[in-house]
Short mmCIF file of C-alpha atoms and ligand atoms in Angstrom, two decimals:
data_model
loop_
_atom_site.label_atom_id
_atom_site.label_comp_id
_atom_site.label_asym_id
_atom_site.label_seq_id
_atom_site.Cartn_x
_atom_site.Cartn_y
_atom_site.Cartn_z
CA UNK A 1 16.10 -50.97 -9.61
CA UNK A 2 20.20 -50.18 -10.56
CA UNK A 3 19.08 -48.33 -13.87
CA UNK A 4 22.98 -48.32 -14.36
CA UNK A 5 23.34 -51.97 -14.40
CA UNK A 6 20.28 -52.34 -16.07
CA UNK A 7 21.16 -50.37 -18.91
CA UNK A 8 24.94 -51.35 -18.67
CA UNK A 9 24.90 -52.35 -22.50
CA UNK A 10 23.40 -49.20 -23.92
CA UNK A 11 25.48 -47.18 -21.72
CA UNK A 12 28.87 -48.43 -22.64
CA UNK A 13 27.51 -47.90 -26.07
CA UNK A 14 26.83 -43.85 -25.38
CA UNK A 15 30.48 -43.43 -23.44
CA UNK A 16 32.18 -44.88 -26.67
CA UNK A 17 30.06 -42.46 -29.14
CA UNK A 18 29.93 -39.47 -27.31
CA UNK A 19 32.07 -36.74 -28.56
CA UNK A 20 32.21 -35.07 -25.22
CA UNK A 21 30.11 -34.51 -22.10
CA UNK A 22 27.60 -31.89 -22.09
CA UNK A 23 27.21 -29.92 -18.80
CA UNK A 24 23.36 -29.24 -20.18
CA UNK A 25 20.61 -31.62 -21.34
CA UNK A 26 17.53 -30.43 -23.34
CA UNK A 27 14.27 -32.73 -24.02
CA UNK A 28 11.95 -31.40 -26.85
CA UNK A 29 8.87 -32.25 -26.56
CA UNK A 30 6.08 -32.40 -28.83
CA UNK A 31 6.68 -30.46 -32.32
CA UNK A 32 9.27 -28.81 -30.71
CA UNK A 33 11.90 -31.23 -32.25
CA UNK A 34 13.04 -29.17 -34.71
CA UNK A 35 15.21 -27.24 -32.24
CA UNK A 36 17.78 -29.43 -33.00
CA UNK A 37 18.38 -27.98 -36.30
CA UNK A 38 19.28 -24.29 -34.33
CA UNK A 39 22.30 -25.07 -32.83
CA UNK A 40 25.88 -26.63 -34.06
CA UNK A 41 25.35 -30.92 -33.68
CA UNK A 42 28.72 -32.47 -33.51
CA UNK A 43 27.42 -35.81 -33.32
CA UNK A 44 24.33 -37.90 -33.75
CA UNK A 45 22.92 -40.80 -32.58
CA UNK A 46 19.34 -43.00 -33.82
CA UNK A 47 17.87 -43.98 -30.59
CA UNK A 48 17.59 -47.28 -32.26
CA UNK A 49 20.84 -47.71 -32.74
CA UNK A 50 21.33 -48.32 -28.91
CA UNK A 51 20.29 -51.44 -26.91
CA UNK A 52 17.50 -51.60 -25.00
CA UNK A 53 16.07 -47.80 -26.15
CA UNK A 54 12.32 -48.02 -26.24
CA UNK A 55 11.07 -46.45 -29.74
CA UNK A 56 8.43 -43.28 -29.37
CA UNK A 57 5.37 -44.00 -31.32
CA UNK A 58 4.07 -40.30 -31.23
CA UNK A 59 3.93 -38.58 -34.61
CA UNK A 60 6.30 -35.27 -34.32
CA UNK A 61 8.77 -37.45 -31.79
CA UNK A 62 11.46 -38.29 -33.24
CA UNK A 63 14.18 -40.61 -31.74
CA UNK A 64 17.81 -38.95 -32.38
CA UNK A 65 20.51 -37.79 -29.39
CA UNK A 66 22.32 -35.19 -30.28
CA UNK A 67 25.65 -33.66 -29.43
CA UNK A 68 25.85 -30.09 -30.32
CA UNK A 69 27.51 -26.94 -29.02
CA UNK A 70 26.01 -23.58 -28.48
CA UNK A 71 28.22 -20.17 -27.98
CA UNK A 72 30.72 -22.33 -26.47
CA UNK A 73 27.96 -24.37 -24.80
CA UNK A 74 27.74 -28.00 -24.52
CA UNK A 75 24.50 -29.21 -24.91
CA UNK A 76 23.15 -32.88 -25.06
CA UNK A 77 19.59 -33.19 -27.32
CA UNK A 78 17.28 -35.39 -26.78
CA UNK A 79 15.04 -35.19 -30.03
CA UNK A 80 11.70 -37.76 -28.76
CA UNK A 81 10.87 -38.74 -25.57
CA UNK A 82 9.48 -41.64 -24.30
CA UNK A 83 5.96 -41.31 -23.00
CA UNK A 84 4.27 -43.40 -19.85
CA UNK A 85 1.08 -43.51 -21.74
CA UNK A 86 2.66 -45.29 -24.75
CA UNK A 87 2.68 -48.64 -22.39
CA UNK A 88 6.44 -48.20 -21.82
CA UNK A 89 8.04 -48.63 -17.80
CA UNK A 90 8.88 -46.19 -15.38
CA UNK A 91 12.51 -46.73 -15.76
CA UNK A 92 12.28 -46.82 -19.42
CA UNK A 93 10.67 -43.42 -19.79
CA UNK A 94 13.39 -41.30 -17.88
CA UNK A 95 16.41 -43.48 -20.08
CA UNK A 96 17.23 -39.64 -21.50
CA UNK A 97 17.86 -38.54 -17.68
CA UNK A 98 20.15 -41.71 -16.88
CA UNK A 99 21.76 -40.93 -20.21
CA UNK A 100 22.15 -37.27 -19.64
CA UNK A 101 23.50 -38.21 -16.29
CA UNK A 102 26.34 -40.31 -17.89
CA UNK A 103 27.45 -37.41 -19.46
CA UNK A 104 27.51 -35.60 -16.60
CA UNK A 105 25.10 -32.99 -17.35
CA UNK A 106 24.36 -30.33 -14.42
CA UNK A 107 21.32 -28.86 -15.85
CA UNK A 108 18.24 -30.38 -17.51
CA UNK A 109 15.62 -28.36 -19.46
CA UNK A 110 12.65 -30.27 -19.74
CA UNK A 111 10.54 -28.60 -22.10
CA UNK A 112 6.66 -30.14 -23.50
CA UNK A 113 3.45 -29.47 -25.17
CA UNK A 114 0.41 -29.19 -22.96
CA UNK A 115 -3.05 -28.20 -22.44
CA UNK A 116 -4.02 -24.61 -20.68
CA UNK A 117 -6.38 -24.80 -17.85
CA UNK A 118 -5.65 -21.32 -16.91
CA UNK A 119 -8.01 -19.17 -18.21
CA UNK A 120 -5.71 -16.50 -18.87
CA UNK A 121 -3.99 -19.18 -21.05
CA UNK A 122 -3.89 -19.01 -24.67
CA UNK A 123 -3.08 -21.50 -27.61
CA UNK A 124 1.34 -20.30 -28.36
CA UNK A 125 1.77 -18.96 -24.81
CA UNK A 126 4.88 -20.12 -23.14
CA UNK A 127 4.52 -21.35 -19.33
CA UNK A 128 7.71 -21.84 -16.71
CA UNK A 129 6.60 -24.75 -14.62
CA UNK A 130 6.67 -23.94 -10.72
CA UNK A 131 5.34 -26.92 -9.64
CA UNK A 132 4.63 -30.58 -10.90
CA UNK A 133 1.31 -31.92 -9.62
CA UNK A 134 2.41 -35.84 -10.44
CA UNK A 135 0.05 -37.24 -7.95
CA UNK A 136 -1.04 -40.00 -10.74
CA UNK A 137 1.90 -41.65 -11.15
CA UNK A 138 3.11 -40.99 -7.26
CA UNK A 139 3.54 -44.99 -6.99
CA UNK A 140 5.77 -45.47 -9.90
CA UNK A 141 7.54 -43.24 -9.03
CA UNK A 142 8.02 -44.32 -5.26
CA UNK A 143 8.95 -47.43 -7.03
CA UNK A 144 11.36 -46.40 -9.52
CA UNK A 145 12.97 -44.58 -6.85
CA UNK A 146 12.81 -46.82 -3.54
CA UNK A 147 10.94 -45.78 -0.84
CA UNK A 148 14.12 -44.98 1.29
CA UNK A 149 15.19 -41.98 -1.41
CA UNK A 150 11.79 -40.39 -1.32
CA UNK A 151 12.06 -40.11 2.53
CA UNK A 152 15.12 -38.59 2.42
CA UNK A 153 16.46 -35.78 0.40
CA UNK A 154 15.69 -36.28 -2.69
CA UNK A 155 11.58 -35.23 -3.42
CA UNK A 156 9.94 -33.12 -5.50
CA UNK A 157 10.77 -29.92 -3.55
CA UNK A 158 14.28 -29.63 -5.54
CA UNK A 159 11.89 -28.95 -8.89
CA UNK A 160 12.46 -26.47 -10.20
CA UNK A 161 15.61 -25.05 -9.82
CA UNK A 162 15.92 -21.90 -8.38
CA UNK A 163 18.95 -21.29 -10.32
CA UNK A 164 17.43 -22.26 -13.54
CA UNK A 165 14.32 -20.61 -13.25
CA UNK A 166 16.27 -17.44 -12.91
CA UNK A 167 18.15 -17.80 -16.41
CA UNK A 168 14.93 -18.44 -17.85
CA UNK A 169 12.87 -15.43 -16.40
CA UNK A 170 16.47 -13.30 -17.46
CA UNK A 171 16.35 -15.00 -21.02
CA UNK A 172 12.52 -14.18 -21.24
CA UNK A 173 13.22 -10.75 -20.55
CA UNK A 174 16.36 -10.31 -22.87
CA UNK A 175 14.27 -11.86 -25.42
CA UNK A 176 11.35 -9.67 -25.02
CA UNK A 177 9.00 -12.92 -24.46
CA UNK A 178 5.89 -12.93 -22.17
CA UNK A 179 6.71 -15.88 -20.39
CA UNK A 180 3.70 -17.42 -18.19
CA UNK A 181 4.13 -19.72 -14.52
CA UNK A 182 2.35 -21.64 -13.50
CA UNK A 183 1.50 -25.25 -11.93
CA UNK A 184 1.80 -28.81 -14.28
CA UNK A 185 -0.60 -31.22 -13.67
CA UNK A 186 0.83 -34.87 -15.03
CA UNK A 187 -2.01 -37.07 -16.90
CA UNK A 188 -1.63 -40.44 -17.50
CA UNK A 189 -3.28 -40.66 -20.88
CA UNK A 190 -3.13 -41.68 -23.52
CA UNK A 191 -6.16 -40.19 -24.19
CA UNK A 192 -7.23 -36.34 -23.80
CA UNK A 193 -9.21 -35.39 -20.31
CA UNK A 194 -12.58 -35.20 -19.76
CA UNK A 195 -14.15 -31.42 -18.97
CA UNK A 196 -14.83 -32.96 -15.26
CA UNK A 197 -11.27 -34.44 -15.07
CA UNK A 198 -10.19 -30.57 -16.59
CA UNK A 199 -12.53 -28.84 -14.02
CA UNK A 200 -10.60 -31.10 -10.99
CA UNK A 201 -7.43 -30.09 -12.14
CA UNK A 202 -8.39 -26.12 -12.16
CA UNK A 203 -9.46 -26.68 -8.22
CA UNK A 204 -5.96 -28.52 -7.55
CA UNK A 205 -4.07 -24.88 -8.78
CA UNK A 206 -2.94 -26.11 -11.85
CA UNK A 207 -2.48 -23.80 -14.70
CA UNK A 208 -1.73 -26.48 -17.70
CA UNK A 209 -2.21 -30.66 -18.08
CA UNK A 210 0.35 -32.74 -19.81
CA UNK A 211 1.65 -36.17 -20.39
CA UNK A 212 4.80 -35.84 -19.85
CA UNK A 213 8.07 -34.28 -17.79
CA UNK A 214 7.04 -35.43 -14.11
CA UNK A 215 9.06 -38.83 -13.97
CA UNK A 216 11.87 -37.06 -15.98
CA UNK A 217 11.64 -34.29 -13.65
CA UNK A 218 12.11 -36.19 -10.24
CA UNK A 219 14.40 -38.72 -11.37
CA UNK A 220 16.26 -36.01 -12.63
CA UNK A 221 16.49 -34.25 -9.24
CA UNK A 222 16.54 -37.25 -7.33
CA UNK A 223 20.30 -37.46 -9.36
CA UNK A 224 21.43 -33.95 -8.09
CA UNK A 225 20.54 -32.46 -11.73
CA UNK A 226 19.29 -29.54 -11.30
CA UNK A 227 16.31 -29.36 -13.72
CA UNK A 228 13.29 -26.61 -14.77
CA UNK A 229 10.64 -27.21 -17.26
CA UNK A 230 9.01 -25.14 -19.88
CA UNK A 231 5.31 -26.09 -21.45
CA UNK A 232 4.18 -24.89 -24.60
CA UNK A 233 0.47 -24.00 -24.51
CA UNK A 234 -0.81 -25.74 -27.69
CA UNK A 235 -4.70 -25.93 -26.97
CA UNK A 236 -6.81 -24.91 -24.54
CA UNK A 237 -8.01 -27.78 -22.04
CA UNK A 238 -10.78 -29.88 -22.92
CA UNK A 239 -13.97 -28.27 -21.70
CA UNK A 240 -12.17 -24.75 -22.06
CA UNK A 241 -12.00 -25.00 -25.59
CA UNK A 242 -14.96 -25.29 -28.03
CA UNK A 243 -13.16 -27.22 -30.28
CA UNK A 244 -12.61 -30.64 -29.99
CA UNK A 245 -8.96 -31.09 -28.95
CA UNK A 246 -6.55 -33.32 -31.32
CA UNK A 247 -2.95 -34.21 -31.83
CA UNK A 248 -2.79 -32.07 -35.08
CA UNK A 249 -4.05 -28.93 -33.46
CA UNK A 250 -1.15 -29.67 -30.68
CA UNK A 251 1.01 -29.85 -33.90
CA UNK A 252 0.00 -26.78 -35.62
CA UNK A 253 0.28 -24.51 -32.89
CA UNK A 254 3.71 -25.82 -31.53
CA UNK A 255 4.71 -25.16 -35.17
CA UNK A 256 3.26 -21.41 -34.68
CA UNK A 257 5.20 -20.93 -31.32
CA UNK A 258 9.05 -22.52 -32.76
CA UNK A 259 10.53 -19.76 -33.55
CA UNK A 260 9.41 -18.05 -29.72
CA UNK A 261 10.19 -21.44 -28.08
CA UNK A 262 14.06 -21.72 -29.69
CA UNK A 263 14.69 -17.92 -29.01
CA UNK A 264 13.95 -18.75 -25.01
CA UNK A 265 15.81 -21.54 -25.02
CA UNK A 266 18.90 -20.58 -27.08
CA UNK A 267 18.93 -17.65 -24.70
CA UNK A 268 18.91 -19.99 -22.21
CA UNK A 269 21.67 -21.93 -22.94
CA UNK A 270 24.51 -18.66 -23.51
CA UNK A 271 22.92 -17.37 -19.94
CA UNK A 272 23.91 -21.08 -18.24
N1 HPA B 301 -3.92 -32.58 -22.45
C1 HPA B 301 -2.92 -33.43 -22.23
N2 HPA B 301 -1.76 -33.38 -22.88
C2 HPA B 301 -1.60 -32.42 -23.81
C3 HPA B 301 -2.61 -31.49 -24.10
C4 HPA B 301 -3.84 -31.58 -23.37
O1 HPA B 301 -4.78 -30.78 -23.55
N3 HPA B 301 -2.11 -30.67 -25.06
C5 HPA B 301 -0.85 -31.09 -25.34
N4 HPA B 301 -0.54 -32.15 -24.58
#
């Protein structure tokens, strides 16, 4: 599918409003949205303000663009995302990515809440992805993407970027935050896993289980942007935990690890 032609309304819409183009793009993920508060926003758009933009139904997802600077950092923020297991399209759910590509962004920080499977995970840690695990949505993907692209260059392998990953480790360390790696495994949702579905995932090498950031991710790369991906741990994968696992407990603990969270990723930014 030509996303560009698709979307030619809503992105005629973004090159009129935007104030400038922003060599980075950020996605918050869930109850990290308040980021956007931490840095200097030139401009602001409502998602539904523009054609065509699918609206998040997730509490703590807001639906705002932003245009902000950063110590002399451009920086494009996409406040909400839009999730798979809300019912919405491939191609709808990486609309920040196409947008972030029309303004010629070279970097993409993808950042999300998710579940540790790790047992040396804990609820506030901070985990640099190293590898997405998006075998359950593999043949959206392949469709979103044509066949042809996935043979050639453009695969998985170019997540994350080497580049990026570097900054981050460096921003980590600056910032005196233990920063965890590890492996993202993609669920489909919308509902939490099952302890079996948890115990499959720990024999696949993945370290944390989310709903989010592996279409973003490869579309992303599959459009030369170099991209890396951060996961807040906000509850310990079902099975793992004692405690029944629930949006509000995702909530409260991203709320607990903000003020970590925007540190990294402010350092981030001035180290780009
Ligand atoms: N599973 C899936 N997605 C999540 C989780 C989880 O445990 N926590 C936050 N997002």
């Amino acid at each position: 599918m030509d996303l560009d032609f698709r979307y030619k309304e809503l992105l005629e819409v973004i090159d009129s409003f935007k104030p400038f183009d922003a060599d980075i793009a950020l996605i918050l993920g869930s109850g990290l949205g308040e980021f956007a508060d931490e840095v200097n926003t030139v401009k602001t758009i409502a998602t539904n303000a523009l054609p065509d933009y699918p609206h998040s139904t997730v509490q703590g997802h807001k639906g705002f663009i932003h245009w902000a600077e950063h110590k002399g950092k451009r920086v494009i923020i996409f406040q909400g995302r839009i999730h798979f297991y809300e019912g919405y399209k491939i191609h709808e759910t990486v609309l920040p990515v196409l947008i972030a590509k029309r303004n010629k962004s070279k970097y993409l920080l993808l950042t999300n809440a998710a579940g540790g499977i790790n047992n040396l995970f804990k609820p506030a840690d901070l985990m640099l992805i190293n590898s997405i695990n998006a075998i359950a949505i593999k043949k959206e993907l392949t469709n979103l993407l044509g066949i042809a692209s996935l043979e050639q260059k453009n695969n998985m392998l170019d997540f994350p970027s080497d580049y990026l990953m570097r900054i981050i480790k460096d921003a980590a360390g600056k910032e005196k935050i233990e920063l965890k790696e590890g492996v993202y495994y993609f669920s489909k949702g919308p509902s939490y896993e099952t302890p079996s579905e948890i115990k499959m995932m720990a024999k696949t090498g993945s370290d944390a289980v989310g709903m989010s950031t592996a279409h973003e991710a490869l579309f992303a790369v599959a459009n030369g942007i170099q991209t890396a991906g951060i996961s807040c741990i906000t509850n310990l994968a079902a099975g793992i935990s004692k405690v029944k696992l629930s949006h509000h407990e995702v909530m409260e603990t991203a709320g607990i690890v903000k003020e970590k969270f925007e540190r990294l990723v402010k350092r981030t930014i001035e180290l780009i």
